[in-house]
Amino acid sequence: MNNLLKIEKNYTKNRIQLKKKTFILLVISFVILNFFLSFVINISSTTKKIENSYFFIADLRSNLNEEEKNKTEVEVLNIEGVKKVRYLSKEEAFKNLQFQLDIAIPKGENPLSDSLLIYFDSPARLEKIQENLENNQNIKEVFIDANFIAYKEREMKFYKLILVSVILGMTLPSMAMIYYIFYNAVSIEFLNNVDIIHDERVNAARSKKVNLLPFTAASIVGTLIFFNGYIYIREQMLKISSKYLILSLGEIILIEGLIILMINILIWVNPLKLKKVFREES
């Protein structure tokens, strides 16, 4: 009798320890998943900034009045592929030039023209945009920095390659690992009750149900741990250099929160085909 009680006690203790280990594994897995998700979000943001940085300069003719300048700006903005146009006066351009060269030049010696900074969406459209500008009588000359655009294209391809690699090589495997841990927890719970609950459907439903709340709790704890770590790491990196393009927690929390919520919904709704799998195991 004492031996039976001892066996029962050890059995219960082992089950509790197993549940604790499963919970810890899920928490760690969600921390890792959130890290990769933040990486993906930051890379996507950087890629978007690069897409918005394609631009060139078009000088305006010197005899244009304000109405003609505004009209030209609207015409350029309506060209297919042009995302944004900003008017740059010759005074502002002259000031920027002095700042870049770090020299002082008398204002009377300003050789620059009023111009338009033209932002476009893709280098593939550049030739067509240039043709339209050359047909505009108010445009004196178009200046395109081919080296700058080529550099931006290489930078874009590099970040897109990293993005795809992180999604396929890290983020999706992390999600698969979380699913695998949860599936194993349900499997163990099912097999531990095979001799007690003879109805497989009831056993399968119960085995999943008792693991749902711990799963959701682990996702919340893991996500909160990551958010605190993200704030600290971001602060330390910005102390090293303010040039790091790292999004704030407020900029990623909504997206990551929605992804974690979707994972929980899928786990709660997905039947996992427990009946078929567990019949084979049993």
PDB file of C-alpha atoms in Angstrom:
ATOM      1  CA  MET A   1       0.000   0.000   0.000  1.00  0.00           C
ATOM      2  CA  ASN A   2       2.820   2.398   0.929  1.00  0.00           C
ATOM      3  CA  ASN A   3       4.615   1.495  -2.293  1.00  0.00           C
ATOM      4  CA  LEU A   4       1.499   2.328  -4.312  1.00  0.00           C
ATOM      5  CA  LEU A   5       1.157   5.669  -2.585  1.00  0.00           C
ATOM      6  CA  LYS A   6       4.825   6.378  -3.190  1.00  0.00           C
ATOM      7  CA  ILE A   7       4.496   5.476  -6.876  1.00  0.00           C
ATOM      8  CA  GLU A   8       1.403   7.656  -7.188  1.00  0.00           C
ATOM      9  CA  LYS A   9       3.195  10.537  -5.471  1.00  0.00           C
ATOM     10  CA  ASN A  10       6.238  10.243  -7.754  1.00  0.00           C
ATOM     11  CA  TYR A  11       3.977   9.998 -10.782  1.00  0.00           C
ATOM     12  CA  THR A  12       2.135  13.188  -9.826  1.00  0.00           C
ATOM     13  CA  LYS A  13       5.418  14.964  -9.072  1.00  0.00           C
ATOM     14  CA  ASN A  14       6.836  13.984 -12.456  1.00  0.00           C
ATOM     15  CA  ARG A  15       3.711  15.233 -14.245  1.00  0.00           C
ATOM     16  CA  ILE A  16       3.962  18.606 -12.490  1.00  0.00           C
ATOM     17  CA  GLN A  17       7.652  18.897 -13.334  1.00  0.00           C
ATOM     18  CA  LEU A  18       6.912  18.016 -16.953  1.00  0.00           C
ATOM     19  CA  LYS A  19       4.244  20.731 -17.153  1.00  0.00           C
ATOM     20  CA  LYS A  20       6.676  23.256 -15.650  1.00  0.00           C
ATOM     21  CA  LYS A  21       9.369  22.321 -18.177  1.00  0.00           C
ATOM     22  CA  THR A  22       6.854  22.568 -21.025  1.00  0.00           C
ATOM     23  CA  PHE A  23       5.763  26.004 -19.812  1.00  0.00           C
ATOM     24  CA  ILE A  24       9.376  27.224 -19.576  1.00  0.00           C
ATOM     25  CA  LEU A  25      10.141  25.857 -23.050  1.00  0.00           C
ATOM     26  CA  LEU A  26       7.135  27.704 -24.461  1.00  0.00           C
ATOM     27  CA  VAL A  27       8.139  30.953 -22.739  1.00  0.00           C
ATOM     28  CA  ILE A  28      11.671  30.686 -24.169  1.00  0.00           C
ATOM     29  CA  SER A  29      10.267  29.819 -27.594  1.00  0.00           C
ATOM     30  CA  PHE A  30       8.010  32.884 -27.583  1.00  0.00           C
ATOM     31  CA  VAL A  31      10.933  35.103 -26.546  1.00  0.00           C
ATOM     32  CA  ILE A  32      12.906  33.733 -29.514  1.00  0.00           C
ATOM     33  CA  LEU A  33       9.942  34.106 -31.871  1.00  0.00           C
ATOM     34  CA  ASN A  34       9.370  37.710 -30.797  1.00  0.00           C
ATOM     35  CA  PHE A  35      13.040  38.449 -31.383  1.00  0.00           C
ATOM     36  CA  PHE A  36      12.850  37.202 -34.964  1.00  0.00           C
ATOM     37  CA  LEU A  37       9.533  39.003 -35.507  1.00  0.00           C
ATOM     38  CA  SER A  38      11.087  42.285 -34.342  1.00  0.00           C
ATOM     39  CA  PHE A  39      14.000  41.636 -36.683  1.00  0.00           C
ATOM     40  CA  VAL A  40      11.597  41.131 -39.596  1.00  0.00           C
ATOM     41  CA  ILE A  41       9.612  44.279 -38.704  1.00  0.00           C
ATOM     42  CA  ASN A  42      12.779  46.386 -38.436  1.00  0.00           C
ATOM     43  CA  ILE A  43      14.158  45.090 -41.740  1.00  0.00           C
ATOM     44  CA  SER A  44      10.803  45.721 -43.441  1.00  0.00           C
ATOM     45  CA  SER A  45      10.832  49.280 -42.093  1.00  0.00           C
ATOM     46  CA  THR A  46      14.387  49.832 -43.352  1.00  0.00           C
ATOM     47  CA  THR A  47      13.422  48.461 -46.782  1.00  0.00           C
ATOM     48  CA  LYS A  48      10.472  50.854 -46.898  1.00  0.00           C
ATOM     49  CA  LYS A  49      12.738  53.788 -46.054  1.00  0.00           C
ATOM     50  CA  ILE A  50      15.101  52.806 -48.871  1.00  0.00           C
ATOM     51  CA  GLU A  51      12.164  52.615 -51.299  1.00  0.00           C
ATOM     52  CA  ASN A  52      11.185  56.139 -50.298  1.00  0.00           C
ATOM     53  CA  SER A  53      14.719  57.493 -50.728  1.00  0.00           C
ATOM     54  CA  TYR A  54      14.984  57.233 -54.532  1.00  0.00           C
ATOM     55  CA  PHE A  55      15.212  60.785 -55.859  1.00  0.00           C
ATOM     56  CA  PHE A  56      16.874  63.085 -58.367  1.00  0.00           C
ATOM     57  CA  ILE A  57      16.943  66.828 -59.014  1.00  0.00           C
ATOM     58  CA  ALA A  58      15.388  68.835 -61.838  1.00  0.00           C
ATOM     59  CA  ASP A  59      16.411  72.475 -62.233  1.00  0.00           C
ATOM     60  CA  LEU A  60      13.726  74.991 -63.158  1.00  0.00           C
ATOM     61  CA  ARG A  61      14.142  77.791 -65.658  1.00  0.00           C
ATOM     62  CA  SER A  62      15.159  81.083 -64.060  1.00  0.00           C
ATOM     63  CA  ASN A  63      12.332  83.246 -65.475  1.00  0.00           C
ATOM     64  CA  LEU A  64       9.401  81.338 -63.907  1.00  0.00           C
ATOM     65  CA  ASN A  65       6.926  83.079 -61.627  1.00  0.00           C
ATOM     66  CA  GLU A  66       5.297  81.429 -58.590  1.00  0.00           C
ATOM     67  CA  GLU A  67       2.229  80.315 -60.514  1.00  0.00           C
ATOM     68  CA  GLU A  68       4.345  78.601 -63.174  1.00  0.00           C
ATOM     69  CA  LYS A  69       6.481  76.923 -60.500  1.00  0.00           C
ATOM     70  CA  ASN A  70       3.403  75.560 -58.721  1.00  0.00           C
ATOM     71  CA  LYS A  71       1.919  74.377 -62.005  1.00  0.00           C
ATOM     72  CA  THR A  72       5.157  72.601 -62.923  1.00  0.00           C
ATOM     73  CA  GLU A  73       5.281  70.939 -59.510  1.00  0.00           C
ATOM     74  CA  VAL A  74       1.755  69.576 -59.967  1.00  0.00           C
ATOM     75  CA  GLU A  75       2.547  68.353 -63.500  1.00  0.00           C
ATOM     76  CA  VAL A  76       5.608  66.497 -62.271  1.00  0.00           C
ATOM     77  CA  LEU A  77       3.690  64.958 -59.388  1.00  0.00           C
ATOM     78  CA  ASN A  78       1.114  63.583 -61.840  1.00  0.00           C
ATOM     79  CA  ILE A  79       3.762  61.669 -63.795  1.00  0.00           C
ATOM     80  CA  GLU A  80       3.380  57.913 -63.330  1.00  0.00           C
ATOM     81  CA  GLY A  81       6.002  56.600 -60.910  1.00  0.00           C
ATOM     82  CA  VAL A  82       6.578  59.918 -59.113  1.00  0.00           C
ATOM     83  CA  LYS A  83       5.758  59.577 -55.387  1.00  0.00           C
ATOM     84  CA  LYS A  84       6.580  63.041 -54.060  1.00  0.00           C
ATOM     85  CA  VAL A  85       7.892  66.399 -55.231  1.00  0.00           C
ATOM     86  CA  ARG A  86       9.522  69.044 -53.064  1.00  0.00           C
ATOM     87  CA  TYR A  87      10.342  72.551 -54.216  1.00  0.00           C
ATOM     88  CA  LEU A  88      13.869  73.650 -53.357  1.00  0.00           C
ATOM     89  CA  SER A  89      14.634  77.347 -53.719  1.00  0.00           C
ATOM     90  CA  LYS A  90      18.060  78.420 -54.893  1.00  0.00           C
ATOM     91  CA  GLU A  91      18.600  80.141 -51.531  1.00  0.00           C
ATOM     92  CA  GLU A  92      17.989  76.906 -49.619  1.00  0.00           C
ATOM     93  CA  ALA A  93      20.132  74.948 -52.066  1.00  0.00           C
ATOM     94  CA  PHE A  94      22.908  77.517 -51.668  1.00  0.00           C
ATOM     95  CA  LYS A  95      22.709  77.259 -47.894  1.00  0.00           C
ATOM     96  CA  ASN A  96      22.886  73.456 -48.067  1.00  0.00           C
ATOM     97  CA  LEU A  97      25.898  73.651 -50.374  1.00  0.00           C
ATOM     98  CA  GLN A  98      27.789  75.909 -47.946  1.00  0.00           C
ATOM     99  CA  PHE A  99      27.004  73.512 -45.103  1.00  0.00           C
ATOM    100  CA  GLN A 100      28.247  70.499 -47.081  1.00  0.00           C
ATOM    101  CA  LEU A 101      31.434  72.254 -48.184  1.00  0.00           C
ATOM    102  CA  ASP A 102      31.854  73.906 -44.758  1.00  0.00           C
ATOM    103  CA  ILE A 103      32.707  77.256 -46.340  1.00  0.00           C
ATOM    104  CA  ALA A 104      31.118  80.720 -46.442  1.00  0.00           C
ATOM    105  CA  ILE A 105      30.231  82.132 -49.885  1.00  0.00           C
ATOM    106  CA  PRO A 106      28.762  85.635 -50.481  1.00  0.00           C
ATOM    107  CA  LYS A 107      25.042  85.485 -51.330  1.00  0.00           C
ATOM    108  CA  GLY A 108      25.575  87.597 -54.435  1.00  0.00           C
ATOM    109  CA  GLU A 109      27.596  84.770 -55.949  1.00  0.00           C
ATOM    110  CA  ASN A 110      24.799  82.166 -55.875  1.00  0.00           C
ATOM    111  CA  PRO A 111      24.978  80.336 -59.228  1.00  0.00           C
ATOM    112  CA  LEU A 112      22.237  77.827 -58.399  1.00  0.00           C
ATOM    113  CA  SER A 113      18.704  77.598 -59.768  1.00  0.00           C
ATOM    114  CA  ASP A 114      15.382  76.874 -58.159  1.00  0.00           C
ATOM    115  CA  SER A 115      14.790  73.154 -58.438  1.00  0.00           C
ATOM    116  CA  LEU A 116      12.515  70.229 -57.666  1.00  0.00           C
ATOM    117  CA  LEU A 117      13.469  67.187 -55.608  1.00  0.00           C
ATOM    118  CA  ILE A 118      11.626  64.358 -57.320  1.00  0.00           C
ATOM    119  CA  TYR A 119      11.073  61.114 -55.398  1.00  0.00           C
ATOM    120  CA  PHE A 120      10.114  58.067 -57.454  1.00  0.00           C
ATOM    121  CA  ASP A 121       9.077  54.513 -56.592  1.00  0.00           C
ATOM    122  CA  SER A 122      11.322  52.374 -58.776  1.00  0.00           C
ATOM    123  CA  PRO A 123      14.459  52.753 -60.917  1.00  0.00           C
ATOM    124  CA  ALA A 124      12.601  50.838 -63.641  1.00  0.00           C
ATOM    125  CA  ARG A 125      10.377  53.900 -64.161  1.00  0.00           C
ATOM    126  CA  LEU A 126      13.225  56.404 -64.158  1.00  0.00           C
ATOM    127  CA  GLU A 127      13.761  56.534 -67.917  1.00  0.00           C
ATOM    128  CA  LYS A 128      10.077  57.195 -68.586  1.00  0.00           C
ATOM    129  CA  ILE A 129       9.968  59.905 -65.911  1.00  0.00           C
ATOM    130  CA  GLN A 130      13.038  61.561 -67.413  1.00  0.00           C
ATOM    131  CA  GLU A 131      11.440  61.609 -70.866  1.00  0.00           C
ATOM    132  CA  ASN A 132       8.363  63.380 -69.476  1.00  0.00           C
ATOM    133  CA  LEU A 133      10.511  65.970 -67.702  1.00  0.00           C
ATOM    134  CA  GLU A 134      12.566  66.701 -70.800  1.00  0.00           C
ATOM    135  CA  ASN A 135       9.343  67.495 -72.652  1.00  0.00           C
ATOM    136  CA  ASN A 136       8.377  70.032 -69.987  1.00  0.00           C
ATOM    137  CA  GLN A 137       9.365  73.540 -71.096  1.00  0.00           C
ATOM    138  CA  ASN A 138       9.728  74.771 -67.517  1.00  0.00           C
ATOM    139  CA  ILE A 139      12.419  72.198 -66.711  1.00  0.00           C
ATOM    140  CA  LYS A 140      15.884  73.425 -67.583  1.00  0.00           C
ATOM    141  CA  GLU A 141      17.949  70.349 -66.763  1.00  0.00           C
ATOM    142  CA  VAL A 142      17.658  66.977 -65.002  1.00  0.00           C
ATOM    143  CA  PHE A 143      20.437  65.702 -62.742  1.00  0.00           C
ATOM    144  CA  ILE A 144      20.403  61.944 -62.012  1.00  0.00           C
ATOM    145  CA  ASP A 145      23.073  60.403 -59.790  1.00  0.00           C
ATOM    146  CA  ALA A 146      23.355  56.937 -61.335  1.00  0.00           C
ATOM    147  CA  ASN A 147      25.846  55.767 -58.681  1.00  0.00           C
ATOM    148  CA  PHE A 148      23.488  56.759 -55.869  1.00  0.00           C
ATOM    149  CA  ILE A 149      20.545  54.921 -57.433  1.00  0.00           C
ATOM    150  CA  ALA A 150      22.656  51.823 -58.145  1.00  0.00           C
ATOM    151  CA  TYR A 151      23.833  51.824 -54.530  1.00  0.00           C
ATOM    152  CA  LYS A 152      20.247  52.058 -53.274  1.00  0.00           C
ATOM    153  CA  GLU A 153      19.239  49.169 -55.528  1.00  0.00           C
ATOM    154  CA  ARG A 154      22.042  46.972 -54.136  1.00  0.00           C
ATOM    155  CA  GLU A 155      21.068  47.982 -50.613  1.00  0.00           C
ATOM    156  CA  MET A 156      17.436  47.100 -51.304  1.00  0.00           C
ATOM    157  CA  LYS A 157      18.314  43.646 -52.677  1.00  0.00           C
ATOM    158  CA  PHE A 158      20.554  42.984 -49.669  1.00  0.00           C
ATOM    159  CA  TYR A 159      17.846  43.784 -47.123  1.00  0.00           C
ATOM    160  CA  LYS A 160      15.214  41.821 -49.031  1.00  0.00           C
ATOM    161  CA  LEU A 161      17.528  38.802 -49.071  1.00  0.00           C
ATOM    162  CA  ILE A 162      18.010  39.092 -45.305  1.00  0.00           C
ATOM    163  CA  LEU A 163      14.255  39.494 -44.831  1.00  0.00           C
ATOM    164  CA  VAL A 164      13.421  36.324 -46.759  1.00  0.00           C
ATOM    165  CA  SER A 165      16.229  34.413 -45.017  1.00  0.00           C
ATOM    166  CA  VAL A 166      15.044  35.421 -41.537  1.00  0.00           C
ATOM    167  CA  ILE A 167      11.414  34.568 -42.322  1.00  0.00           C
ATOM    168  CA  LEU A 168      12.148  31.179 -43.899  1.00  0.00           C
ATOM    169  CA  GLY A 169      15.180  30.196 -41.826  1.00  0.00           C
ATOM    170  CA  MET A 170      14.256  31.526 -38.371  1.00  0.00           C
ATOM    171  CA  THR A 171      10.726  32.886 -37.921  1.00  0.00           C
ATOM    172  CA  LEU A 172       8.767  30.005 -39.470  1.00  0.00           C
ATOM    173  CA  PRO A 173      10.925  27.331 -37.741  1.00  0.00           C
ATOM    174  CA  SER A 174      10.324  29.142 -34.430  1.00  0.00           C
ATOM    175  CA  MET A 175       6.567  28.950 -35.005  1.00  0.00           C
ATOM    176  CA  ALA A 176       6.913  25.265 -35.914  1.00  0.00           C
ATOM    177  CA  MET A 177       8.873  24.653 -32.698  1.00  0.00           C
ATOM    178  CA  ILE A 178       6.106  26.269 -30.615  1.00  0.00           C
ATOM    179  CA  TYR A 179       3.497  24.122 -32.336  1.00  0.00           C
ATOM    180  CA  TYR A 180       5.643  20.999 -31.769  1.00  0.00           C
ATOM    181  CA  ILE A 181       6.042  21.716 -28.035  1.00  0.00           C
ATOM    182  CA  PHE A 182       2.295  22.249 -27.636  1.00  0.00           C
ATOM    183  CA  TYR A 183       1.509  19.132 -29.669  1.00  0.00           C
ATOM    184  CA  ASN A 184       3.832  17.032 -27.498  1.00  0.00           C
ATOM    185  CA  ALA A 185       2.270  18.419 -24.322  1.00  0.00           C
ATOM    186  CA  VAL A 186      -1.171  17.401 -25.596  1.00  0.00           C
ATOM    187  CA  SER A 187       0.152  13.988 -26.686  1.00  0.00           C
ATOM    188  CA  ILE A 188       1.635  13.249 -23.283  1.00  0.00           C
ATOM    189  CA  GLU A 189      -1.555  14.336 -21.535  1.00  0.00           C
ATOM    190  CA  PHE A 190      -3.586  12.102 -23.829  1.00  0.00           C
ATOM    191  CA  LEU A 191      -1.397   9.027 -23.321  1.00  0.00           C
ATOM    192  CA  ASN A 192      -1.332   9.521 -19.541  1.00  0.00           C
ATOM    193  CA  ASN A 193      -5.119   9.210 -19.496  1.00  0.00           C
ATOM    194  CA  VAL A 194      -5.666   6.448 -22.037  1.00  0.00           C
ATOM    195  CA  ASP A 195      -6.452   3.896 -19.312  1.00  0.00           C
ATOM    196  CA  ILE A 196      -8.675   6.331 -17.415  1.00  0.00           C
ATOM    197  CA  ILE A 197     -10.664   7.989 -20.222  1.00  0.00           C
ATOM    198  CA  HIS A 198     -11.610   5.330 -22.763  1.00  0.00           C
ATOM    199  CA  ASP A 199     -13.444   7.629 -25.148  1.00  0.00           C
ATOM    200  CA  GLU A 200     -10.739   8.916 -27.490  1.00  0.00           C
ATOM    201  CA  ARG A 201     -12.660  12.026 -28.503  1.00  0.00           C
ATOM    202  CA  VAL A 202     -13.279  13.028 -24.925  1.00  0.00           C
ATOM    203  CA  ASN A 203      -9.671  12.307 -23.983  1.00  0.00           C
ATOM    204  CA  ALA A 204      -8.326  14.254 -26.970  1.00  0.00           C
ATOM    205  CA  ALA A 205     -10.552  17.256 -26.282  1.00  0.00           C
ATOM    206  CA  ARG A 206      -9.647  17.254 -22.586  1.00  0.00           C
ATOM    207  CA  SER A 207      -5.912  16.851 -23.310  1.00  0.00           C
ATOM    208  CA  LYS A 208      -5.940  19.903 -25.513  1.00  0.00           C
ATOM    209  CA  LYS A 209      -8.200  21.944 -23.230  1.00  0.00           C
ATOM    210  CA  VAL A 210      -5.976  21.593 -20.138  1.00  0.00           C
ATOM    211  CA  ASN A 211      -2.969  22.839 -22.169  1.00  0.00           C
ATOM    212  CA  LEU A 212      -4.600  25.883 -23.765  1.00  0.00           C
ATOM    213  CA  LEU A 213      -4.424  28.298 -20.838  1.00  0.00           C
ATOM    214  CA  PRO A 214      -0.777  27.418 -20.019  1.00  0.00           C
ATOM    215  CA  PHE A 215       0.029  27.958 -23.698  1.00  0.00           C
ATOM    216  CA  THR A 216      -1.594  31.399 -23.752  1.00  0.00           C
ATOM    217  CA  ALA A 217       0.034  32.321 -20.434  1.00  0.00           C
ATOM    218  CA  ALA A 218       3.448  31.287 -21.806  1.00  0.00           C
ATOM    219  CA  SER A 219       2.888  33.411 -24.928  1.00  0.00           C
ATOM    220  CA  ILE A 220       2.063  36.458 -22.798  1.00  0.00           C
ATOM    221  CA  VAL A 221       4.979  35.963 -20.389  1.00  0.00           C
ATOM    222  CA  GLY A 222       7.444  35.324 -23.229  1.00  0.00           C
ATOM    223  CA  THR A 223       6.243  38.388 -25.131  1.00  0.00           C
ATOM    224  CA  LEU A 224       6.474  40.653 -22.058  1.00  0.00           C
ATOM    225  CA  ILE A 225       9.981  39.384 -21.285  1.00  0.00           C
ATOM    226  CA  PHE A 226      11.008  40.137 -24.862  1.00  0.00           C
ATOM    227  CA  PHE A 227       9.505  43.646 -24.797  1.00  0.00           C
ATOM    228  CA  ASN A 228      11.536  44.526 -21.708  1.00  0.00           C
ATOM    229  CA  GLY A 229      14.672  43.091 -23.279  1.00  0.00           C
ATOM    230  CA  TYR A 230      13.987  44.938 -26.542  1.00  0.00           C
ATOM    231  CA  ILE A 231      13.740  48.292 -24.753  1.00  0.00           C
ATOM    232  CA  TYR A 232      17.051  47.691 -22.985  1.00  0.00           C
ATOM    233  CA  ILE A 233      18.907  46.466 -26.100  1.00  0.00           C
ATOM    234  CA  ARG A 234      17.577  49.367 -28.188  1.00  0.00           C
ATOM    235  CA  GLU A 235      18.701  51.919 -25.608  1.00  0.00           C
ATOM    236  CA  GLN A 236      22.178  50.399 -25.457  1.00  0.00           C
ATOM    237  CA  MET A 237      22.529  50.324 -29.248  1.00  0.00           C
ATOM    238  CA  LEU A 238      21.404  53.939 -29.605  1.00  0.00           C
ATOM    239  CA  LYS A 239      23.976  54.929 -26.987  1.00  0.00           C
ATOM    240  CA  ILE A 240      26.641  53.382 -29.203  1.00  0.00           C
ATOM    241  CA  SER A 241      25.383  55.157 -32.316  1.00  0.00           C
ATOM    242  CA  SER A 242      22.289  57.195 -33.109  1.00  0.00           C
ATOM    243  CA  LYS A 243      22.553  56.031 -36.740  1.00  0.00           C
ATOM    244  CA  TYR A 244      21.026  52.646 -35.931  1.00  0.00           C
ATOM    245  CA  LEU A 245      17.574  52.485 -37.533  1.00  0.00           C
ATOM    246  CA  ILE A 246      15.837  50.613 -34.719  1.00  0.00           C
ATOM    247  CA  LEU A 247      12.110  51.048 -34.269  1.00  0.00           C
ATOM    248  CA  SER A 248      10.747  51.955 -30.860  1.00  0.00           C
ATOM    249  CA  LEU A 249       8.659  49.482 -28.877  1.00  0.00           C
ATOM    250  CA  GLY A 250       5.556  51.499 -29.707  1.00  0.00           C
ATOM    251  CA  GLU A 251       6.225  50.972 -33.422  1.00  0.00           C
ATOM    252  CA  ILE A 252       6.445  47.167 -33.195  1.00  0.00           C
ATOM    253  CA  ILE A 253       4.152  46.281 -30.295  1.00  0.00           C
ATOM    254  CA  LEU A 254       0.924  46.325 -32.313  1.00  0.00           C
ATOM    255  CA  ILE A 255       2.226  44.091 -35.119  1.00  0.00           C
ATOM    256  CA  GLU A 256       3.885  41.618 -32.748  1.00  0.00           C
ATOM    257  CA  GLY A 257       0.853  41.589 -30.474  1.00  0.00           C
ATOM    258  CA  LEU A 258      -1.433  40.783 -33.413  1.00  0.00           C
ATOM    259  CA  ILE A 259       0.844  37.949 -34.587  1.00  0.00           C
ATOM    260  CA  ILE A 260       0.973  36.407 -31.092  1.00  0.00           C
ATOM    261  CA  LEU A 261      -2.817  36.768 -30.858  1.00  0.00           C
ATOM    262  CA  MET A 262      -3.259  35.016 -34.225  1.00  0.00           C
ATOM    263  CA  ILE A 263      -1.012  32.156 -33.094  1.00  0.00           C
ATOM    264  CA  ASN A 264      -3.146  31.737 -29.959  1.00  0.00           C
ATOM    265  CA  ILE A 265      -6.366  31.802 -31.969  1.00  0.00           C
ATOM    266  CA  LEU A 266      -5.031  29.136 -34.343  1.00  0.00           C
ATOM    267  CA  ILE A 267      -3.968  26.934 -31.439  1.00  0.00           C
ATOM    268  CA  TRP A 268      -7.337  27.301 -29.711  1.00  0.00           C
ATOM    269  CA  VAL A 269      -9.365  26.702 -32.890  1.00  0.00           C
ATOM    270  CA  ASN A 270      -7.217  24.116 -34.662  1.00  0.00           C
ATOM    271  CA  PRO A 271      -8.374  20.551 -33.822  1.00  0.00           C
ATOM    272  CA  LEU A 272      -4.816  19.191 -34.470  1.00  0.00           C
ATOM    273  CA  LYS A 273      -6.365  15.945 -35.844  1.00  0.00           C
ATOM    274  CA  LEU A 274      -5.864  14.447 -32.412  1.00  0.00           C
ATOM    275  CA  LYS A 275      -8.225  11.528 -32.848  1.00  0.00           C
ATOM    276  CA  LYS A 276      -6.435  10.044 -35.859  1.00  0.00           C
ATOM    277  CA  VAL A 277      -2.923  10.605 -34.547  1.00  0.00           C
ATOM    278  CA  PHE A 278      -3.591   9.365 -31.038  1.00  0.00           C
ATOM    279  CA  ARG A 279      -5.380   6.220 -32.218  1.00  0.00           C
ATOM    280  CA  GLU A 280      -2.180   5.298 -34.053  1.00  0.00           C
ATOM    281  CA  GLU A 281      -0.045   6.064 -30.994  1.00  0.00           C
ATOM    282  CA  SER A 282      -2.266   4.165 -28.594  1.00  0.00           C
TER     283      SER A 282
END
